Coordinates of C-alpha atoms and ligand atoms in Angstrom, one line a residue:
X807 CA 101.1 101.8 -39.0
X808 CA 97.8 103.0 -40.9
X809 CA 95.0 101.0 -41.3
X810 CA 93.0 100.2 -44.3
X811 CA 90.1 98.4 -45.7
X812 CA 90.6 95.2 -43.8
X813 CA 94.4 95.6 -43.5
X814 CA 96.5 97.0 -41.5
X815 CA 99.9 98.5 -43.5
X816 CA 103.1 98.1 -41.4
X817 CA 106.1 100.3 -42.8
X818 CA 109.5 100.6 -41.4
X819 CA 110.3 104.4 -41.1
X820 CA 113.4 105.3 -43.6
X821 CA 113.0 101.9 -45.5
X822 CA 111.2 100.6 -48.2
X823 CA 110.6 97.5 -45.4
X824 CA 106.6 97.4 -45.7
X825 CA 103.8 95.0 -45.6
X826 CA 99.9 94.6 -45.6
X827 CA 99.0 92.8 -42.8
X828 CA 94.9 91.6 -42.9
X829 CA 92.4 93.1 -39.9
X830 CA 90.3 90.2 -38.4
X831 CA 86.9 90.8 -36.7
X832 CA 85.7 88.4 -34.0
X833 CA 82.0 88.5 -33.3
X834 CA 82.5 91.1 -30.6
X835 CA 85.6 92.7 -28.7
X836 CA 88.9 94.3 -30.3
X837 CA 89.8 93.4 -33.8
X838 CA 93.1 91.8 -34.5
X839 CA 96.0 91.9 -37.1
X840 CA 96.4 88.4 -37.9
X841 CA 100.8 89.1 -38.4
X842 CA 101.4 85.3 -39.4
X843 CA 102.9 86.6 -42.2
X844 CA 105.0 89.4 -41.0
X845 CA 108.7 87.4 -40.7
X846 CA 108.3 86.4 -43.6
X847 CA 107.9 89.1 -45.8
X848 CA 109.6 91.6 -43.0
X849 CA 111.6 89.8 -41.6
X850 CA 110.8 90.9 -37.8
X851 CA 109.1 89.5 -34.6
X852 CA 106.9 91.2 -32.6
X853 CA 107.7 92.1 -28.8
X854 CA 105.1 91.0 -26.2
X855 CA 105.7 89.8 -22.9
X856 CA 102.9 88.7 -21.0
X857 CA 101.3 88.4 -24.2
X858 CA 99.1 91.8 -23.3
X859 CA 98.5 92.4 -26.6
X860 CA 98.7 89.2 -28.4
X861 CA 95.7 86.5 -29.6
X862 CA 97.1 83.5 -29.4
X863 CA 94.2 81.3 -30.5
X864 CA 90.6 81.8 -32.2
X865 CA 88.1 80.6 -29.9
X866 CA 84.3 80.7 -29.7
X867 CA 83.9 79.8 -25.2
X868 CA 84.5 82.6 -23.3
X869 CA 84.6 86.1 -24.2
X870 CA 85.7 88.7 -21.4
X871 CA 85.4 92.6 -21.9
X872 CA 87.3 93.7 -19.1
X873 CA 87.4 97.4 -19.6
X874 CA 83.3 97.1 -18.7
X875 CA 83.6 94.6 -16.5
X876 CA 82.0 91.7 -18.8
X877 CA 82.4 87.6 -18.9
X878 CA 80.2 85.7 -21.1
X879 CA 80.1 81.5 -21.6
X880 CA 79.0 81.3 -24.8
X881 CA 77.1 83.9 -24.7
X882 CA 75.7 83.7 -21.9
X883 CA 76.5 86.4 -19.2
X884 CA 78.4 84.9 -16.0
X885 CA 75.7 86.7 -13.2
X886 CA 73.0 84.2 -15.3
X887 CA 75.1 81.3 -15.2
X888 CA 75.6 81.5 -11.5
X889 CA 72.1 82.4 -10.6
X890 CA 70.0 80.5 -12.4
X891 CA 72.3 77.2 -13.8
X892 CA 74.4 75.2 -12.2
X893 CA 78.0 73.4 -12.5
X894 CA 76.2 70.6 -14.5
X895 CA 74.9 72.6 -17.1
X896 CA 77.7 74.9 -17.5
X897 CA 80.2 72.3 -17.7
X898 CA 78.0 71.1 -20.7
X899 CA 77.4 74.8 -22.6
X900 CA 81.2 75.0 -22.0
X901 CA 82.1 71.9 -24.0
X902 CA 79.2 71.8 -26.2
X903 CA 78.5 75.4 -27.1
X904 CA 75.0 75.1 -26.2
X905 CA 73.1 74.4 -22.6
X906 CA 71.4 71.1 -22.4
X907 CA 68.1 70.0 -23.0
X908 CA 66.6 67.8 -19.9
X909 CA 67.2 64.9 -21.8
X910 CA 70.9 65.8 -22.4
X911 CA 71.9 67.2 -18.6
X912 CA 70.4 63.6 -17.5
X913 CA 72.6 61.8 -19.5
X914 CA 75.5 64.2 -19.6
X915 CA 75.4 63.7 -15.6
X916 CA 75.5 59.9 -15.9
X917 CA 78.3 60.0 -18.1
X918 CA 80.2 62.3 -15.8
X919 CA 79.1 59.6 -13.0
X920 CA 80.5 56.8 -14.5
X921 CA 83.7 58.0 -13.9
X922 CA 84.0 59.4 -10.7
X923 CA 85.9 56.4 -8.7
X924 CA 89.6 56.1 -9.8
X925 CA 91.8 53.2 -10.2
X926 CA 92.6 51.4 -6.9
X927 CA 95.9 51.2 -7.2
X928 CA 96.5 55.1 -7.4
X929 CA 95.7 55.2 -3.4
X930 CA 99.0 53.9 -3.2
X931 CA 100.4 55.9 -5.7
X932 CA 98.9 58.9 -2.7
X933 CA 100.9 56.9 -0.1
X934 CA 104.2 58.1 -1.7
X935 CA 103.5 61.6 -0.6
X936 CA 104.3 62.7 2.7
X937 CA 101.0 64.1 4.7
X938 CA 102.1 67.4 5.0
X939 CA 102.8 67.7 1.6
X940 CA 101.0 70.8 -0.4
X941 CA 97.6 69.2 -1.8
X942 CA 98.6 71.2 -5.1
X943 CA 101.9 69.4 -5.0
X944 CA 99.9 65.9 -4.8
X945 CA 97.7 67.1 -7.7
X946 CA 100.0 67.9 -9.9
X947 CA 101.8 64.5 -9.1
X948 CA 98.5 62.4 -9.3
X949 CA 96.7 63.9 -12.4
X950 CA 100.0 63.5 -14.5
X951 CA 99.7 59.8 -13.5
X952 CA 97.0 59.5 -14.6
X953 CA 98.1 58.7 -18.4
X954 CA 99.7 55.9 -16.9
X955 CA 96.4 54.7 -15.0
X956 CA 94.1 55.3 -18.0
X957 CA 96.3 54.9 -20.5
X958 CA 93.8 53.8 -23.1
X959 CA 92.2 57.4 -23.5
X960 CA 95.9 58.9 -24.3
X961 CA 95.4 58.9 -28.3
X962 CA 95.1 62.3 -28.9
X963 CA 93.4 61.3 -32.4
X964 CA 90.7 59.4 -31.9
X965 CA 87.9 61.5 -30.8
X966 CA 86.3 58.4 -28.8
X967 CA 89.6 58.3 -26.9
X968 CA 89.5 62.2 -26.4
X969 CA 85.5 62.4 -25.1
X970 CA 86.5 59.7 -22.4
X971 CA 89.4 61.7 -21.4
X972 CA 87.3 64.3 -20.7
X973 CA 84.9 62.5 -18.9
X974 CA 87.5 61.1 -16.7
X975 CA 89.1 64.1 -15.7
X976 CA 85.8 66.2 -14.9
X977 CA 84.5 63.0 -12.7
X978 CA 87.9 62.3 -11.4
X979 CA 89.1 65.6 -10.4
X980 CA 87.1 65.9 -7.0
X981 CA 87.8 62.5 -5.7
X982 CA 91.4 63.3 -6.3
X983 CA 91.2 66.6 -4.6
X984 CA 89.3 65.4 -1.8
X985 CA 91.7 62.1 -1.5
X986 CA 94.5 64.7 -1.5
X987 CA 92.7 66.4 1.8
X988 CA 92.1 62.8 3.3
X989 CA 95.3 61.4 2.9
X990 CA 96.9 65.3 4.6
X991 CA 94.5 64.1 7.5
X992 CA 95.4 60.0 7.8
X993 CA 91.3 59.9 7.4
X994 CA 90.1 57.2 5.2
X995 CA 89.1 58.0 1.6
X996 CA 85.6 58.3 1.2
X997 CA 84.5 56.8 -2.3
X998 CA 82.1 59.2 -4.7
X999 CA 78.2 59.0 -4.0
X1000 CA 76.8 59.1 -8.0
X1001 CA 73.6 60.2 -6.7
X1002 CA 74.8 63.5 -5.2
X1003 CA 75.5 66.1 -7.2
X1004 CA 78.9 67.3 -8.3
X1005 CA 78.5 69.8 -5.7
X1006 CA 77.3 67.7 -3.1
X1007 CA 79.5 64.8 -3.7
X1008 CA 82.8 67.1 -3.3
X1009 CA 81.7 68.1 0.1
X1010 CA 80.8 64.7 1.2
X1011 CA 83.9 63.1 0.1
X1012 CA 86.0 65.8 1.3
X1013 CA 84.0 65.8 5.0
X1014 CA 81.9 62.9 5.9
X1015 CA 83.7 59.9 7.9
X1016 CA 82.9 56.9 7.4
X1017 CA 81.6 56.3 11.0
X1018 CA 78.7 58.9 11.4
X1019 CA 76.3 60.4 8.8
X1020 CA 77.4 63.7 7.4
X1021 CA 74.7 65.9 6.7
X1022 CA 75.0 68.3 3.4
X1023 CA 74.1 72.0 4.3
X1024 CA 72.2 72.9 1.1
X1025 CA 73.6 76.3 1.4
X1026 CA 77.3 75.5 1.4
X1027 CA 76.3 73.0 -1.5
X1028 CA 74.4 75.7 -3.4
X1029 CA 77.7 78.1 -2.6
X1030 CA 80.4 75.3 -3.6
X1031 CA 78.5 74.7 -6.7
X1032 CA 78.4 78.5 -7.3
X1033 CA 82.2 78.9 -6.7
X1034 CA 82.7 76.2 -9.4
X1035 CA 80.4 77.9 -12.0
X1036 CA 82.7 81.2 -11.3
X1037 CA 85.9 79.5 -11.9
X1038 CA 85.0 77.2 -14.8
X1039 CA 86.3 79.3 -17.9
X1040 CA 88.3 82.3 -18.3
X1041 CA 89.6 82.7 -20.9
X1042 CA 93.2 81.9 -22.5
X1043 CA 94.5 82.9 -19.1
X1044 CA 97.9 81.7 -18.3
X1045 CA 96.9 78.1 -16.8
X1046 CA 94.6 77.7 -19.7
X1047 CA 97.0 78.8 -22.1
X1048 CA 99.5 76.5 -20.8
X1049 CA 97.1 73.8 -21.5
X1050 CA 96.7 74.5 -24.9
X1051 CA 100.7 74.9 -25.2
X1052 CA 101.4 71.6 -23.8
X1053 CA 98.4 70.2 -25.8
X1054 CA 99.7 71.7 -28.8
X1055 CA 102.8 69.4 -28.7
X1056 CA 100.1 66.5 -29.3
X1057 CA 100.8 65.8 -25.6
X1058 CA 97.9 63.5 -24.0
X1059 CA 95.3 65.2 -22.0
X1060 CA 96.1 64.1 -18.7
X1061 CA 99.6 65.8 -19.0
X1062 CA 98.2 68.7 -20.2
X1063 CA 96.2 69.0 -17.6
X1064 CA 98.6 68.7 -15.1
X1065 CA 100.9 71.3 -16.5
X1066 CA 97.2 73.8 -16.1
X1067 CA 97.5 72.8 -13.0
X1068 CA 101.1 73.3 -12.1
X1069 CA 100.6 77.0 -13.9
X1070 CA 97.3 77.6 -11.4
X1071 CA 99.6 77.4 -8.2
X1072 CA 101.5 80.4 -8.8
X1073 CA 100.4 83.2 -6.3
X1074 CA 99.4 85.7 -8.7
X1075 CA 97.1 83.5 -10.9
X1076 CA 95.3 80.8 -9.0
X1077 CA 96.7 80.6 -5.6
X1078 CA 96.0 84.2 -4.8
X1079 CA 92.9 83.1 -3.0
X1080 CA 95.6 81.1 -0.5
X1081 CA 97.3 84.5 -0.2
X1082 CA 94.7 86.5 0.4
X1083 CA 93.7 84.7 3.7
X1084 CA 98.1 84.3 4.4
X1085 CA 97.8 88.6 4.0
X1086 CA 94.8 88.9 6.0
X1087 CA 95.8 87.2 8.8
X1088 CA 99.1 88.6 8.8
X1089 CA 97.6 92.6 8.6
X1090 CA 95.4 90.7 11.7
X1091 CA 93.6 93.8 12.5
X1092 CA 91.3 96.4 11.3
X1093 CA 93.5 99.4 12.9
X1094 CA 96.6 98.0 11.0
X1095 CA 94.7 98.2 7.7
X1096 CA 96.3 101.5 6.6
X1097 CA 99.9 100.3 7.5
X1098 CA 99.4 97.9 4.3
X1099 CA 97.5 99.8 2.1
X1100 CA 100.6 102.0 2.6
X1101 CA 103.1 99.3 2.0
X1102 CA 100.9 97.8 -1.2
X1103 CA 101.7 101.7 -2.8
X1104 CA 105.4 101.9 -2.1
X1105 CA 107.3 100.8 -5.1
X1106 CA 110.0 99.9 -3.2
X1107 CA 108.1 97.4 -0.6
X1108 CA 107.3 94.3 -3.1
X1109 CA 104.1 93.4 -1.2
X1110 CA 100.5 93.7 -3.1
X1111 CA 97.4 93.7 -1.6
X1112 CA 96.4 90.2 -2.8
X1113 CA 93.0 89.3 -4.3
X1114 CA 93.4 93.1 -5.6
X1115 CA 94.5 93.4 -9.6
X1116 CA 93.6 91.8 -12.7
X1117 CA 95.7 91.5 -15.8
X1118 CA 92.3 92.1 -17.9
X1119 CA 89.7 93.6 -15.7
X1120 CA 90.2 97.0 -15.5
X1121 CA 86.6 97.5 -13.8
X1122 CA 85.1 95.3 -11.0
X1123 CA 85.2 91.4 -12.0
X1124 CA 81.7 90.2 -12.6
X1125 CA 82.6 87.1 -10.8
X1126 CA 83.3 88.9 -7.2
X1127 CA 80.1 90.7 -7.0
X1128 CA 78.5 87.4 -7.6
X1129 CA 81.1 85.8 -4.9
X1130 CA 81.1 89.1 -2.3
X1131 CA 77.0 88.0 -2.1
X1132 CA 77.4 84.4 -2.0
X1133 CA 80.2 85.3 1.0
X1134 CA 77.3 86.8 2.6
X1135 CA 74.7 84.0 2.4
X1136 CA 77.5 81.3 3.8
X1137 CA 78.4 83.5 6.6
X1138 CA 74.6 84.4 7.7
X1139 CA 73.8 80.4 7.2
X1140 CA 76.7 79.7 9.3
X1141 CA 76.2 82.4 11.7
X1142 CA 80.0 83.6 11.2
X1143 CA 78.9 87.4 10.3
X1144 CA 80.9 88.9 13.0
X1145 CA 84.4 86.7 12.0
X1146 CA 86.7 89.0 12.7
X1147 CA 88.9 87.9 9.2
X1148 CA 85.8 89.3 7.4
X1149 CA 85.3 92.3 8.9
X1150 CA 89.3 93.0 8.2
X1151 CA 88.3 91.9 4.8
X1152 CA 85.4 94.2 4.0
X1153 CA 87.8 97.6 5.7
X1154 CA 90.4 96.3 3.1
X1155 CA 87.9 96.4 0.6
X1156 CA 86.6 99.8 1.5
X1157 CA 89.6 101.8 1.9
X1158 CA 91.2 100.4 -1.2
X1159 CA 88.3 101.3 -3.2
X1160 CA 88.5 105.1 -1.8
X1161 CA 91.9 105.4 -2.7
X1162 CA 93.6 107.3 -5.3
X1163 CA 95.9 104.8 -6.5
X1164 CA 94.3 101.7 -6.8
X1165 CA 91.7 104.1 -8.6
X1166 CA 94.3 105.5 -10.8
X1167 CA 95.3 101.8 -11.6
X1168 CA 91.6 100.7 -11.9
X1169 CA 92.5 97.8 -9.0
X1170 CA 89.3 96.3 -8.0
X1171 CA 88.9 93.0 -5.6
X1172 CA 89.0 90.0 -7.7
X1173 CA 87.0 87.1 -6.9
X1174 CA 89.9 85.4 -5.2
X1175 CA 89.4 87.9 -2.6
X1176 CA 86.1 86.7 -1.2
X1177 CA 86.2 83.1 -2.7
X1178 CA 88.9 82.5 0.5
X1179 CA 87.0 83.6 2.5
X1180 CA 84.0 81.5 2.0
X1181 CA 86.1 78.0 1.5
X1182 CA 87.5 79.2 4.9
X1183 CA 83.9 79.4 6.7
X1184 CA 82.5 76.2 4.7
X1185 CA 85.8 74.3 7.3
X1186 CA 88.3 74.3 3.7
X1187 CA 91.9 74.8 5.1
X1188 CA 93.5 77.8 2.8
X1189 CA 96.1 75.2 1.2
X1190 CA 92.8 73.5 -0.2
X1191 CA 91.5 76.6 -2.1
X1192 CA 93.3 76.2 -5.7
X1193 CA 92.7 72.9 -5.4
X1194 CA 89.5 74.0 -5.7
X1195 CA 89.9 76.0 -8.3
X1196 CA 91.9 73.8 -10.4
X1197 CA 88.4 71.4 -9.6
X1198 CA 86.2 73.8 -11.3
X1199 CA 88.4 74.6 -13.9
X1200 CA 89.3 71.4 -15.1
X1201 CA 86.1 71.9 -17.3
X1202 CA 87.3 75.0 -19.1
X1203 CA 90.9 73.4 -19.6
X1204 CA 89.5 70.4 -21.7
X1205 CA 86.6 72.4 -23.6
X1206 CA 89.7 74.6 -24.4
X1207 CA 91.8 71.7 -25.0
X1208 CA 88.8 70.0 -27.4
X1209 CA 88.4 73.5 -28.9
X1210 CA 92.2 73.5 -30.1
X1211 CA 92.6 70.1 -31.1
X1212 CA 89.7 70.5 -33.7
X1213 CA 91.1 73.5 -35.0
X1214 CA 92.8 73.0 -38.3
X1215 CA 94.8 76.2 -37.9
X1216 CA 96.4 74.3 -34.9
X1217 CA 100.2 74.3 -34.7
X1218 CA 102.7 73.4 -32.1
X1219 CA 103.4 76.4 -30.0
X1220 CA 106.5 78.2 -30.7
X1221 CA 106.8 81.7 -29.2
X1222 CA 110.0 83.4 -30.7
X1223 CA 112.7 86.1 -28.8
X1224 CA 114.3 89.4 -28.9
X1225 CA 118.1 88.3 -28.1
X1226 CA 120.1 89.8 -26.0
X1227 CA 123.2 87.5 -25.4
X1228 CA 126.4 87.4 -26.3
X1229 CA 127.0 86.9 -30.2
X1230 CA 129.5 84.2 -31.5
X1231 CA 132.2 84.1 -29.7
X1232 CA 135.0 81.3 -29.7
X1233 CA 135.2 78.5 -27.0
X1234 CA 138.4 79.2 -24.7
X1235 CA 140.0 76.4 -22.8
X1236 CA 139.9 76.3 -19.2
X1237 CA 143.7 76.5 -18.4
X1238 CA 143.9 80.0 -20.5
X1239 CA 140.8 81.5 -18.9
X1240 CA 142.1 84.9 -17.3
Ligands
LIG454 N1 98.6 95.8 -5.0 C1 99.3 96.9 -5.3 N2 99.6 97.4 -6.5 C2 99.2 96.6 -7.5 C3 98.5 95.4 -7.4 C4 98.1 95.0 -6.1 N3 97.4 93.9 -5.9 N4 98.2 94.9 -8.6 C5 98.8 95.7 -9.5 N5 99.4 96.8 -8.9 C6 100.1 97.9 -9.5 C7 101.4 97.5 -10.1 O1 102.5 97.7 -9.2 C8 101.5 98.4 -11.3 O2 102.0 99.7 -10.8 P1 102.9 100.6 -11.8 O3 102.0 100.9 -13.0 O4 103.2 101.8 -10.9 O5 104.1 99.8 -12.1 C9 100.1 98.6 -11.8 O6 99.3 98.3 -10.6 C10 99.7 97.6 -12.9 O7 100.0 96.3 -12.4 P2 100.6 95.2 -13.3 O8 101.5 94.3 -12.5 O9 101.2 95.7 -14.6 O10 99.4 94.3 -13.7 P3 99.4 92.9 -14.3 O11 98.3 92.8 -15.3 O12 100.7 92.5 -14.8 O13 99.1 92.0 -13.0 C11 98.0 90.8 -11.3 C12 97.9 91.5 -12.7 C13 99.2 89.7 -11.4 C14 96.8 90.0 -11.0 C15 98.3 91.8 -10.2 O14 97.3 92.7 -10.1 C16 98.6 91.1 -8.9 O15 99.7 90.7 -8.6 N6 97.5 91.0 -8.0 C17 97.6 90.4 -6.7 C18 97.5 88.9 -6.9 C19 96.1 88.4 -7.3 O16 95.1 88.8 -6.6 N7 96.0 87.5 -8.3 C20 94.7 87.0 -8.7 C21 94.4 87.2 -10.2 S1 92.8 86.7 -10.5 C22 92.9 85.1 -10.8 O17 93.9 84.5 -11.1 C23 91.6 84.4 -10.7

């Protein structure tokens, strides 16, 4: 391959099988060969699993640089974003491109507001799970239902129909989480407060009870607000890329939601912070700390050291410096300092970072490793934590989902293969198998 002014020439060694593929510059970050054409007039697919090396959209939200270590909303760097905005505002920039005026949060907030009760009827729906069912099992369940509940914001066309959509799933999303808690419990479901913060209201509906006040401890609120702003957007990571596949099938938003959040579960994207806490309480100790590290190297032993890795940060994710401090306010506020979980955590983190091969392989903590173990000190039981998650980043999912349905370059997703079964071969009856 050579490149040239703009192209990029693609020749097939001992052939005259060649093409001029063009060179496409983003505003900042790798360029790309745009290879739409390259079946066509070559005649060949491209090989990617994982997609490591493949753009599968144009987008202008997020923009990561994970070699230095770099996440920007919009511009905007994500250390900003978490100290100085809030969930509010960077809910809006997300969707919108730009942060609000004082005018705009107000009303952007009221909007939001408006829709933060659901139907009902869909607390029966909830009574058709068993209570020890996984709360990620119940989401998935309830927020696909939801086209059925709201099915007059399903038209995929009409742009009024979309913007209530997203309204409904931002509001929605915490009262369905914190009915999914609730209902694990046999506790009543406590309604949304409108003139709490989204924060604020999450905690309230997920902890008060209905027969004594429940005090909100700003701290945790300003930390649970925090841990939403740091899981917000990331990207076309795989839950968010599964949203835009599903979504690219003209699918409505509620099911494309759902599938994000059916994606999130998986241990090694969203439920890692689940796993981290599973690990650490298994290692237990701080003296059995090098038996793991240990087994996390051997290539024969599948374990990893979870909330250690990142398919694209290959320096220390922005988002757990920001969560290893906010770990440190919750604990001091909550006098927990000396939990012996942490203290195993912050060995872990140590002696990984001193070793040779998680240097080698540039494996820093990711910010599922201290986000679990703040949800744990704010009274969250681990099975809660990508609920959480799949809370915050219900706002990136539908600014994604907005962002691809306006695109006119959108097409329904069809990844192709490099076969490797059997060619033709005739049909044999079953009496003359051998
Ligand atoms: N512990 C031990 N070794 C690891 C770890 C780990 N946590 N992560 C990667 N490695 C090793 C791999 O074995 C591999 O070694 P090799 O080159 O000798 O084969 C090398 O590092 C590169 O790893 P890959 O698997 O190729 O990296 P990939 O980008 O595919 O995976 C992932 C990234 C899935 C996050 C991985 O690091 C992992 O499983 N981490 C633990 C789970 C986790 O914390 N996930 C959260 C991700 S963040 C998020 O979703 C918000």
């Amino acid at each position: 391959m050579s490149k040239g002014d703009g192209t990029v020439t693609l020749a097939e060694s001992g052939t005259k099988n060649a093409v001029e593929l063009p060179v496409m510059s983003g505003t900042v970050g790798p360029r790309v060969i745009d290879i739409q054409k390259l079946y066509g007039d070559m005649g060949v697919f491209t090989y990617d699993p994982g997609f490591a090396a493949t753009a599968s959209c144009q987008s202008r939200i997020t923009y990561i640089d994970g070699e230095e270590g770099v996440l920007l909303h919009r511009g905007y760097p994500i250390e900003q974003l978490a100290e100085e905005s809030d969930f509010t505002e960077v809910s809006y920039l997300l969707l919108n491109g730009e942060l609000p005026t004082a005018a705009e949060k107000m009303q952007f907030q009221n909007d939001v507001a408006r829709h933060t009760m659901v139907h009902e009827q869909l607390t029966t729906f909830y009574r058709g799970f068993r209570r020890d069912a996984h709360p990620m099992a119940v989401m998935v369940g309830v927020v696909g239902a939801l086209s059925a509940f709201y099915h007059d914001s399903t038209d995929i066309n009409d742009p009024h129909q979309r913007t209530v959509a997203s309204f409904r799933m931002i509001a929605k999303m915490p009262t369905i989480a914190a009915m999914a808690y609730k209902y694990s419990l046999g506790q009543p479901f406590i309604y949304p407060q409108n003139h709490l913060n989204y924060a604020e209201n999450f905690l309230n509906m997920m902890f008060s009870v209905p027969c004594e006040p429940y005090r909100i401890n700003p701290v945790l609120a300003k930390a649970m607000d925090r841990i939403f702003i740091l899981h917000a957007d990331h990207e076309q990571n795989a839950s968010t890329s599964t949203v835009r596949l599903a979504g690219s099938s003209g699918a409505n938003p509620f099911a494309c939601i759902a599938a994000g959040i059916a994606c999130l579960w998986g241990p090694a994207h969203g439920g890692a912070n689940e796993a981290v806490l599973k690990m650490l309480e298994e290692i237990g100790t701080v003296d059995r700390v090098p038996e793991y590290i240990k087994r996390a190297k051997d290539k024969n032993d599948p374990f990893r050291l979870m909330g250690f890795g990142h398919r694209v940060y290959k320096n220390y994710d922005p988002r757990a410096k920001v969560m290893q401090r906010t770990c440190h306010e919750v604990l001091d506020d909550l006098g927990l300092h000396d939990e012996p979980l942490l203290k195993l955590a912050m060995k872990l983190e140590r002696i990984a970072l001193e070793d040779e091969y998680f240097i080698e392989k540039k494996l820093y903590p990711n910010v599922d490793f201290y986000s679990g173990i703040i949800l744990r000190a704010m009274g969250f039981p681990s099975s809660m934590f990508t609920v959480l998650f799949a809370v915050a980043r219900t706002v990136g999912w539908i600014a994604q989902w907005n962002e691809m349905i306006a695109d006119p370059q959108q097409r329904i997703g069809r990844p192709r293969q490099l076969y490797l079964g059997p060619t033709r071969r005739d049909y044999v009856p079953i009496g003359t198998r051998g």
